Short mmCIF file of N, CA and C in Angstrom, two decimals:
data_model
loop_
_atom_site.label_atom_id
_atom_site.label_comp_id
_atom_site.label_asym_id
_atom_site.label_seq_id
_atom_site.Cartn_x
_atom_site.Cartn_y
_atom_site.Cartn_z
N MET W 1 155.59 59.74 101.67
CA MET W 1 155.54 59.97 100.24
C MET W 1 154.80 58.85 99.55
N GLY W 2 155.03 57.61 100.01
CA GLY W 2 154.37 56.47 99.40
C GLY W 2 152.87 56.51 99.59
N THR W 3 152.40 57.08 100.70
CA THR W 3 150.97 57.17 100.99
C THR W 3 150.29 58.08 99.99
N THR W 4 150.90 59.23 99.66
CA THR W 4 150.32 60.16 98.71
C THR W 4 150.17 59.52 97.35
N ASN W 5 151.18 58.81 96.91
CA ASN W 5 151.11 58.15 95.61
C ASN W 5 150.04 57.07 95.58
N ARG W 6 149.92 56.31 96.69
CA ARG W 6 148.93 55.26 96.75
C ARG W 6 147.52 55.86 96.69
N ARG W 7 147.26 56.98 97.43
CA ARG W 7 145.94 57.61 97.41
C ARG W 7 145.61 58.14 96.02
N SER W 8 146.55 58.81 95.38
CA SER W 8 146.27 59.33 94.05
C SER W 8 146.06 58.20 93.06
N THR W 9 146.73 57.08 93.26
CA THR W 9 146.54 55.92 92.39
C THR W 9 145.16 55.31 92.62
N GLU W 10 144.71 55.27 93.91
CA GLU W 10 143.38 54.73 94.19
C GLU W 10 142.30 55.60 93.56
N TYR W 11 142.44 56.92 93.64
CA TYR W 11 141.45 57.81 93.05
C TYR W 11 141.47 57.72 91.53
N ALA W 12 142.62 57.56 90.95
CA ALA W 12 142.77 57.50 89.50
C ALA W 12 142.10 56.27 88.91
N ARG W 13 141.91 55.23 89.71
CA ARG W 13 141.30 54.02 89.16
C ARG W 13 139.81 54.17 88.93
N PHE W 14 139.17 55.21 89.51
CA PHE W 14 137.74 55.43 89.27
C PHE W 14 137.52 55.97 87.86
N THR W 15 136.48 55.50 87.23
CA THR W 15 136.16 55.98 85.89
C THR W 15 135.59 57.39 85.98
N PRO W 16 135.60 58.15 84.89
CA PRO W 16 135.03 59.50 84.93
C PRO W 16 133.57 59.51 85.38
N ALA W 17 132.79 58.50 85.02
CA ALA W 17 131.39 58.44 85.43
C ALA W 17 131.28 58.28 86.95
N VAL W 18 132.13 57.47 87.55
CA VAL W 18 132.11 57.27 89.00
C VAL W 18 132.53 58.56 89.70
N LYS W 19 133.55 59.24 89.17
CA LYS W 19 133.99 60.50 89.77
C LYS W 19 132.87 61.54 89.71
N ARG W 20 132.18 61.63 88.58
CA ARG W 20 131.09 62.58 88.43
C ARG W 20 129.96 62.26 89.42
N ASP W 21 129.67 60.96 89.58
CA ASP W 21 128.64 60.53 90.52
C ASP W 21 129.02 60.93 91.96
N MET W 22 130.28 60.76 92.32
CA MET W 22 130.74 61.12 93.66
C MET W 22 130.58 62.63 93.89
N VAL W 23 130.96 63.43 92.93
CA VAL W 23 130.85 64.89 93.05
C VAL W 23 129.39 65.30 93.17
N CYS W 24 128.51 64.70 92.39
CA CYS W 24 127.08 65.01 92.45
C CYS W 24 126.50 64.66 93.80
N ARG W 25 126.90 63.51 94.36
CA ARG W 25 126.38 63.10 95.67
C ARG W 25 126.85 64.07 96.76
N ILE W 26 128.09 64.51 96.69
CA ILE W 26 128.61 65.46 97.68
C ILE W 26 127.88 66.79 97.55
N ALA W 27 127.65 67.25 96.33
CA ALA W 27 126.94 68.51 96.10
C ALA W 27 125.50 68.41 96.61
N LEU W 28 124.84 67.29 96.35
CA LEU W 28 123.46 67.11 96.81
C LEU W 28 123.40 67.08 98.33
N ALA W 29 124.33 66.39 98.95
CA ALA W 29 124.35 66.35 100.42
C ALA W 29 124.57 67.75 100.99
N SER W 30 125.46 68.52 100.38
CA SER W 30 125.71 69.89 100.85
C SER W 30 124.46 70.75 100.70
N LEU W 31 123.74 70.60 99.59
CA LEU W 31 122.51 71.36 99.38
C LEU W 31 121.47 71.00 100.42
N LEU W 32 121.32 69.71 100.72
CA LEU W 32 120.33 69.29 101.71
C LEU W 32 120.68 69.83 103.10
N VAL W 33 121.94 69.84 103.45
CA VAL W 33 122.35 70.40 104.74
C VAL W 33 122.04 71.89 104.78
N THR W 34 122.30 72.60 103.70
CA THR W 34 122.01 74.04 103.64
C THR W 34 120.52 74.30 103.78
N LEU W 35 119.70 73.54 103.06
CA LEU W 35 118.25 73.71 103.15
C LEU W 35 117.73 73.43 104.56
N ALA W 36 118.26 72.40 105.19
CA ALA W 36 117.83 72.08 106.54
C ALA W 36 118.22 73.20 107.50
N ALA W 37 119.40 73.78 107.32
CA ALA W 37 119.85 74.86 108.19
C ALA W 37 119.03 76.13 108.01
N CYS W 38 118.54 76.35 106.79
CA CYS W 38 117.75 77.56 106.52
C CYS W 38 116.30 77.41 106.93
N GLY W 39 115.89 76.27 107.34
CA GLY W 39 114.50 76.08 107.75
C GLY W 39 113.52 76.20 106.60
N GLY W 40 113.96 75.93 105.38
CA GLY W 40 113.05 75.97 104.24
C GLY W 40 112.92 77.33 103.61
N SER W 41 113.62 78.34 104.12
CA SER W 41 113.50 79.68 103.55
C SER W 41 114.88 80.21 103.21
N LEU W 42 115.24 80.17 101.93
CA LEU W 42 116.54 80.66 101.51
C LEU W 42 116.56 82.16 101.32
N VAL W 43 115.43 82.76 100.99
CA VAL W 43 115.39 84.19 100.69
C VAL W 43 114.40 84.89 101.62
N GLU W 44 114.87 85.87 102.33
CA GLU W 44 113.99 86.69 103.15
C GLU W 44 113.59 87.90 102.34
N PRO W 45 112.30 88.21 102.25
CA PRO W 45 111.88 89.36 101.46
C PRO W 45 112.35 90.66 102.10
N PHE W 46 112.68 91.62 101.26
CA PHE W 46 113.11 92.94 101.72
C PHE W 46 112.47 93.98 100.83
N VAL W 47 111.70 94.85 101.43
CA VAL W 47 111.06 95.91 100.67
C VAL W 47 111.13 97.17 101.49
N GLY W 48 111.83 98.14 100.98
CA GLY W 48 111.85 99.45 101.61
C GLY W 48 112.33 99.46 103.05
N GLY W 49 113.07 98.46 103.45
CA GLY W 49 113.59 98.44 104.80
C GLY W 49 112.54 98.13 105.84
N LYS W 50 111.36 97.70 105.45
CA LYS W 50 110.31 97.41 106.41
C LYS W 50 109.87 95.96 106.25
N ALA W 51 109.46 95.38 107.35
CA ALA W 51 108.92 94.03 107.31
C ALA W 51 107.52 94.06 106.74
N PRO W 52 107.04 92.95 106.21
CA PRO W 52 105.70 92.93 105.68
C PRO W 52 104.67 93.22 106.76
N VAL W 53 103.57 93.82 106.33
CA VAL W 53 102.50 94.16 107.24
C VAL W 53 101.55 92.98 107.32
N GLY W 54 101.24 92.54 108.53
CA GLY W 54 100.29 91.44 108.70
C GLY W 54 100.87 90.15 108.15
N GLY W 55 100.02 89.16 108.03
CA GLY W 55 100.43 87.91 107.42
C GLY W 55 100.92 86.91 108.43
N ASP W 56 100.94 85.70 108.01
CA ASP W 56 101.38 84.59 108.81
C ASP W 56 102.69 84.11 108.24
N ALA W 57 103.79 84.35 108.96
CA ALA W 57 105.10 84.02 108.44
C ALA W 57 105.22 82.53 108.13
N ALA W 58 104.62 81.68 108.96
CA ALA W 58 104.73 80.25 108.73
C ALA W 58 103.91 79.82 107.52
N GLY W 59 102.70 80.37 107.38
CA GLY W 59 101.83 79.98 106.28
C GLY W 59 102.06 80.78 105.03
N GLY W 60 102.73 81.91 105.13
CA GLY W 60 103.01 82.73 103.97
C GLY W 60 101.79 83.46 103.43
N GLN W 61 100.70 83.45 104.16
CA GLN W 61 99.50 84.13 103.70
C GLN W 61 99.54 85.59 104.12
N PRO W 62 99.36 86.53 103.18
CA PRO W 62 99.37 87.93 103.56
C PRO W 62 98.18 88.26 104.43
N GLY W 63 98.41 89.17 105.37
CA GLY W 63 97.35 89.62 106.26
C GLY W 63 96.61 90.79 105.64
N PRO W 64 95.82 91.48 106.45
CA PRO W 64 95.09 92.62 105.92
C PRO W 64 96.05 93.69 105.43
N THR W 65 95.71 94.29 104.32
CA THR W 65 96.56 95.30 103.71
C THR W 65 96.05 96.68 104.08
N PRO W 66 96.85 97.45 104.82
CA PRO W 66 96.39 98.80 105.13
C PRO W 66 96.41 99.67 103.89
N ALA W 67 95.44 100.57 103.80
CA ALA W 67 95.37 101.48 102.66
C ALA W 67 96.38 102.60 102.86
N ALA W 68 96.70 103.27 101.77
CA ALA W 68 97.61 104.41 101.84
C ALA W 68 96.97 105.47 102.74
N PRO W 69 97.77 106.08 103.59
CA PRO W 69 97.21 107.11 104.46
C PRO W 69 96.84 108.35 103.65
N PRO W 70 95.96 109.18 104.18
CA PRO W 70 95.63 110.41 103.46
C PRO W 70 96.86 111.30 103.35
N VAL W 71 96.93 112.02 102.26
CA VAL W 71 98.06 112.91 102.05
C VAL W 71 97.84 114.17 102.88
N SER W 72 98.87 114.55 103.59
CA SER W 72 98.78 115.76 104.40
C SER W 72 99.97 116.63 104.04
N PRO W 73 99.81 117.85 103.67
CA PRO W 73 98.55 118.58 103.67
C PRO W 73 97.71 118.23 102.45
N ALA W 74 96.40 118.34 102.63
CA ALA W 74 95.50 118.09 101.50
C ALA W 74 95.86 119.08 100.39
N GLY W 75 95.78 118.63 99.17
CA GLY W 75 96.11 119.49 98.04
C GLY W 75 97.50 119.26 97.49
N ALA W 76 98.31 118.39 98.14
CA ALA W 76 99.64 118.09 97.63
C ALA W 76 99.49 117.36 96.29
N PRO W 77 100.26 117.75 95.28
CA PRO W 77 100.15 117.08 93.97
C PRO W 77 100.50 115.60 94.07
N ILE W 78 99.67 114.77 93.46
CA ILE W 78 99.87 113.32 93.46
C ILE W 78 99.92 112.85 92.01
N PHE W 79 100.98 112.11 91.68
CA PHE W 79 101.13 111.53 90.35
C PHE W 79 101.05 110.02 90.48
N LEU W 80 100.07 109.40 89.84
CA LEU W 80 99.82 107.96 89.90
C LEU W 80 100.47 107.28 88.69
N ARG W 81 101.15 106.16 88.93
CA ARG W 81 101.81 105.44 87.84
C ARG W 81 100.78 104.85 86.89
N VAL W 82 100.99 105.10 85.58
CA VAL W 82 100.10 104.56 84.55
C VAL W 82 100.83 103.63 83.59
N SER W 83 102.15 103.63 83.60
CA SER W 83 102.90 102.73 82.72
C SER W 83 102.96 101.34 83.36
N PRO W 84 103.15 100.29 82.54
CA PRO W 84 103.21 98.93 83.08
C PRO W 84 104.35 98.77 84.08
N SER W 85 104.14 97.88 85.06
CA SER W 85 105.14 97.62 86.08
C SER W 85 105.09 96.17 86.49
N ASP W 86 106.25 95.60 86.81
CA ASP W 86 106.30 94.23 87.33
C ASP W 86 105.93 94.18 88.81
N ILE W 87 105.84 95.34 89.45
CA ILE W 87 105.51 95.42 90.87
C ILE W 87 103.99 95.49 91.01
N PRO W 88 103.38 94.55 91.74
CA PRO W 88 101.92 94.57 91.85
C PRO W 88 101.43 95.73 92.71
N GLY W 89 100.21 96.16 92.48
CA GLY W 89 99.62 97.23 93.27
C GLY W 89 99.78 98.59 92.59
N THR W 90 99.68 99.64 93.40
CA THR W 90 99.77 101.00 92.87
C THR W 90 101.03 101.69 93.36
N GLN W 91 101.48 102.65 92.56
CA GLN W 91 102.64 103.47 92.88
C GLN W 91 102.28 104.91 92.62
N ARG W 92 102.76 105.80 93.46
CA ARG W 92 102.48 107.21 93.24
C ARG W 92 103.59 108.07 93.85
N TYR W 93 103.79 109.24 93.24
CA TYR W 93 104.66 110.27 93.80
C TYR W 93 103.78 111.33 94.43
N VAL W 94 104.12 111.74 95.65
CA VAL W 94 103.42 112.82 96.33
C VAL W 94 104.45 113.92 96.60
N PHE W 95 104.16 115.13 96.13
CA PHE W 95 105.06 116.27 96.29
C PHE W 95 104.54 117.18 97.41
N TYR W 96 105.44 117.57 98.31
CA TYR W 96 105.07 118.44 99.42
C TYR W 96 105.70 119.81 99.24
N ASP W 97 105.11 120.82 99.86
CA ASP W 97 105.58 122.21 99.72
C ASP W 97 106.98 122.45 100.25
N ASP W 98 107.45 121.62 101.16
CA ASP W 98 108.78 121.83 101.75
C ASP W 98 109.89 121.17 100.93
N ALA W 99 109.62 120.85 99.67
CA ALA W 99 110.57 120.23 98.74
C ALA W 99 110.88 118.78 99.10
N SER W 100 110.02 118.14 99.87
CA SER W 100 110.16 116.71 100.12
C SER W 100 109.13 115.97 99.28
N PHE W 101 109.35 114.68 99.09
CA PHE W 101 108.41 113.87 98.32
C PHE W 101 108.36 112.49 98.94
N GLY W 102 107.35 111.74 98.54
CA GLY W 102 107.24 110.34 98.91
C GLY W 102 106.91 109.53 97.67
N LEU W 103 107.69 108.50 97.41
CA LEU W 103 107.34 107.51 96.40
C LEU W 103 106.62 106.42 97.16
N GLN W 104 105.30 106.34 96.98
CA GLN W 104 104.47 105.46 97.79
C GLN W 104 104.00 104.26 96.99
N TYR W 105 104.03 103.12 97.66
CA TYR W 105 103.58 101.85 97.08
C TYR W 105 102.45 101.32 97.95
N GLU W 106 101.46 100.75 97.30
CA GLU W 106 100.42 100.00 98.01
C GLU W 106 100.30 98.68 97.29
N ARG W 107 100.86 97.64 97.93
CA ARG W 107 100.93 96.32 97.31
C ARG W 107 99.95 95.38 97.99
N PRO W 108 99.39 94.44 97.24
CA PRO W 108 98.49 93.47 97.86
C PRO W 108 99.21 92.53 98.82
N ASP W 109 100.50 92.31 98.62
CA ASP W 109 101.24 91.38 99.48
C ASP W 109 101.99 92.07 100.63
N TRP W 110 102.36 93.34 100.49
CA TRP W 110 103.16 94.03 101.50
C TRP W 110 102.41 95.17 102.17
N GLY W 111 101.33 95.62 101.59
CA GLY W 111 100.62 96.76 102.16
C GLY W 111 101.26 98.06 101.68
N PHE W 112 101.11 99.09 102.50
CA PHE W 112 101.60 100.42 102.15
C PHE W 112 103.02 100.63 102.68
N PHE W 113 103.88 101.23 101.88
CA PHE W 113 105.19 101.70 102.32
C PHE W 113 105.64 102.79 101.36
N GLU W 114 106.62 103.56 101.77
CA GLU W 114 107.10 104.63 100.90
C GLU W 114 108.58 104.87 101.08
N TYR W 115 109.15 105.48 100.05
CA TYR W 115 110.52 105.96 100.07
C TYR W 115 110.43 107.48 100.08
N ARG W 116 111.08 108.11 101.06
CA ARG W 116 111.05 109.56 101.18
C ARG W 116 112.32 110.16 100.58
N GLY W 117 112.25 111.45 100.28
CA GLY W 117 113.41 112.14 99.76
C GLY W 117 113.13 113.61 99.54
N ARG W 118 114.05 114.27 98.85
CA ARG W 118 113.96 115.70 98.54
C ARG W 118 113.96 115.84 97.03
N TYR W 119 113.27 116.89 96.56
CA TYR W 119 113.25 117.15 95.12
C TYR W 119 113.61 118.60 94.85
N GLY W 120 114.06 118.85 93.63
CA GLY W 120 114.37 120.19 93.16
C GLY W 120 113.81 120.39 91.77
N ARG W 121 113.10 121.48 91.56
CA ARG W 121 112.51 121.78 90.25
C ARG W 121 113.50 122.58 89.41
N ASN W 122 113.51 122.32 88.11
CA ASN W 122 114.33 123.09 87.18
C ASN W 122 113.61 123.15 85.84
N GLY W 123 112.75 124.15 85.68
CA GLY W 123 111.98 124.29 84.44
C GLY W 123 110.96 123.18 84.30
N GLU W 124 111.08 122.41 83.23
CA GLU W 124 110.17 121.29 83.00
C GLU W 124 110.65 120.00 83.65
N GLY W 125 111.69 120.08 84.44
CA GLY W 125 112.25 118.88 85.04
C GLY W 125 112.25 118.93 86.55
N VAL W 126 112.56 117.80 87.12
CA VAL W 126 112.67 117.66 88.57
C VAL W 126 113.76 116.63 88.86
N SER W 127 114.53 116.88 89.90
CA SER W 127 115.54 115.91 90.31
C SER W 127 115.13 115.36 91.68
N PHE W 128 115.30 114.05 91.84
CA PHE W 128 114.93 113.37 93.08
C PHE W 128 116.19 112.85 93.75
N SER W 129 116.29 113.06 95.05
CA SER W 129 117.34 112.48 95.86
C SER W 129 116.66 111.74 97.01
N PHE W 130 116.77 110.41 97.00
CA PHE W 130 116.09 109.59 97.99
C PHE W 130 116.89 109.53 99.28
N ASP W 131 116.19 109.52 100.41
CA ASP W 131 116.85 109.42 101.71
C ASP W 131 117.51 108.05 101.90
N ALA W 132 116.92 107.03 101.34
CA ALA W 132 117.44 105.66 101.50
C ALA W 132 118.77 105.50 100.78
N ASN W 133 119.54 104.54 101.23
CA ASN W 133 120.79 104.17 100.60
C ASN W 133 121.81 105.31 100.59
N ASN W 134 121.82 106.09 101.67
CA ASN W 134 122.78 107.18 101.87
C ASN W 134 122.82 108.18 100.72
N GLY W 135 121.67 108.41 100.10
CA GLY W 135 121.59 109.40 99.02
C GLY W 135 122.11 108.92 97.68
N ALA W 136 122.49 107.64 97.58
CA ALA W 136 123.02 107.12 96.31
C ALA W 136 121.90 106.88 95.30
N TRP W 137 120.66 106.81 95.78
CA TRP W 137 119.53 106.65 94.87
C TRP W 137 119.08 108.01 94.39
N THR W 138 119.11 108.21 93.10
CA THR W 138 118.64 109.46 92.50
C THR W 138 117.83 109.14 91.26
N ALA W 139 117.02 110.12 90.86
CA ALA W 139 116.22 109.96 89.65
C ALA W 139 115.98 111.34 89.07
N THR W 140 115.58 111.36 87.81
CA THR W 140 115.19 112.61 87.15
C THR W 140 113.79 112.44 86.61
N GLY W 141 113.08 113.54 86.57
CA GLY W 141 111.73 113.52 86.04
C GLY W 141 111.53 114.66 85.05
N THR W 142 110.66 114.44 84.09
CA THR W 142 110.32 115.46 83.10
C THR W 142 108.80 115.60 83.08
N PHE W 143 108.32 116.83 83.20
CA PHE W 143 106.88 117.10 83.13
C PHE W 143 106.48 117.32 81.69
N ARG W 144 105.44 116.62 81.24
CA ARG W 144 104.87 116.78 79.91
C ARG W 144 103.36 116.88 80.10
N GLY W 145 102.82 118.08 80.10
CA GLY W 145 101.40 118.27 80.37
C GLY W 145 101.09 117.83 81.78
N ASP W 146 100.16 116.87 81.94
CA ASP W 146 99.84 116.37 83.29
C ASP W 146 100.60 115.08 83.62
N SER W 147 101.64 114.77 82.82
CA SER W 147 102.42 113.55 83.05
C SER W 147 103.79 113.87 83.63
N LEU W 148 104.31 112.92 84.38
CA LEU W 148 105.66 112.97 84.92
C LEU W 148 106.36 111.70 84.46
N ILE W 149 107.45 111.86 83.72
CA ILE W 149 108.23 110.73 83.22
C ILE W 149 109.47 110.61 84.10
N VAL W 150 109.60 109.49 84.79
CA VAL W 150 110.68 109.31 85.78
C VAL W 150 111.69 108.30 85.25
N LYS W 151 112.97 108.67 85.36
CA LYS W 151 114.07 107.77 85.01
C LYS W 151 115.00 107.68 86.22
N TYR W 152 115.26 106.44 86.64
CA TYR W 152 116.09 106.18 87.82
C TYR W 152 117.55 105.98 87.43
N ASN W 153 118.46 106.26 88.37
CA ASN W 153 119.88 106.02 88.10
C ASN W 153 120.14 104.51 88.10
N ASP W 154 121.32 104.13 87.64
CA ASP W 154 121.65 102.71 87.51
C ASP W 154 121.51 101.95 88.82
N MET W 155 121.94 102.56 89.93
CA MET W 155 121.86 101.87 91.21
C MET W 155 120.41 101.51 91.55
N MET W 156 119.49 102.43 91.27
CA MET W 156 118.08 102.15 91.56
C MET W 156 117.53 101.10 90.60
N LEU W 157 117.96 101.15 89.35
CA LEU W 157 117.51 100.12 88.40
C LEU W 157 117.99 98.74 88.84
N TRP W 158 119.23 98.67 89.35
CA TRP W 158 119.76 97.40 89.85
C TRP W 158 118.99 96.93 91.07
N ASP W 159 118.38 97.87 91.81
CA ASP W 159 117.59 97.52 92.99
C ASP W 159 116.11 97.35 92.65
N ASP W 160 115.82 97.11 91.38
CA ASP W 160 114.49 96.74 90.88
C ASP W 160 113.49 97.89 90.77
N PHE W 161 113.95 99.13 90.79
CA PHE W 161 113.05 100.23 90.46
C PHE W 161 112.89 100.25 88.94
N GLU W 162 111.75 100.75 88.47
CA GLU W 162 111.45 100.74 87.04
C GLU W 162 111.12 102.16 86.58
N ASP W 163 111.80 102.59 85.51
CA ASP W 163 111.42 103.87 84.90
C ASP W 163 109.93 103.82 84.59
N GLY W 164 109.27 104.98 84.65
CA GLY W 164 107.83 104.93 84.40
C GLY W 164 107.20 106.28 84.15
N VAL W 165 105.94 106.24 83.80
CA VAL W 165 105.13 107.43 83.53
C VAL W 165 104.05 107.51 84.60
N TYR W 166 103.91 108.70 85.18
CA TYR W 166 102.94 108.97 86.23
C TYR W 166 102.06 110.12 85.75
N VAL W 167 100.77 110.08 86.10
CA VAL W 167 99.84 111.11 85.67
C VAL W 167 99.26 111.82 86.89
N LEU W 168 99.15 113.14 86.79
CA LEU W 168 98.59 113.94 87.86
C LEU W 168 97.15 113.52 88.11
N THR W 169 96.83 113.22 89.36
CA THR W 169 95.47 112.83 89.74
C THR W 169 94.92 113.88 90.68
N SER W 170 93.73 113.66 91.16
CA SER W 170 93.16 114.56 92.16
C SER W 170 94.13 114.64 93.32
N SER W 171 94.40 115.83 93.79
CA SER W 171 95.38 115.97 94.86
C SER W 171 94.75 115.81 96.23
N VAL W 172 93.48 115.46 96.30
CA VAL W 172 92.83 115.17 97.57
C VAL W 172 92.58 113.67 97.62
N VAL W 173 93.10 113.00 98.65
CA VAL W 173 92.97 111.56 98.76
C VAL W 173 91.88 111.26 99.79
N ALA W 174 90.94 110.42 99.39
CA ALA W 174 89.88 110.03 100.31
C ALA W 174 90.44 109.08 101.36
N THR W 175 90.02 109.24 102.60
CA THR W 175 90.44 108.33 103.65
C THR W 175 89.59 107.08 103.59
N PRO W 176 90.19 105.94 103.93
CA PRO W 176 89.44 104.67 103.85
C PRO W 176 88.34 104.59 104.88
#
């Protein structure tokens, strides 16, 4: 019992500035140990469940970016994003006759990737159910002339998807 009182008395004799300095030093040491254990990389990029295409992981330089593949079958409607986006590159929706779709991205840093799913038409609207995330990702779209206005559910918004406007483009995609 006497030991506990002596230790608490020894700690109590430190001024608040000394205590704050001790806590800061311990926090800094913990941070340095964490950084050393992570090898300098605290955040691993994740996009669409796929690793980046090309690039040098050590140097962080992106490699060659593959172009979006041609749409098959030719003639599938393609809607290209025209509203501003924080995501670099291009985004497009491709609709297929079998009620499937692809939300395709072509980014300068990641290359081409897409999210697949199923869609259902209802008058001037369309509902999207994405295959990813066990079907929890959904969105709605409204057709206005040659435009498609897409609004994502909260879960997709939390996962950095952005509501946007897409415009019907030529449905034949040139191969690179």
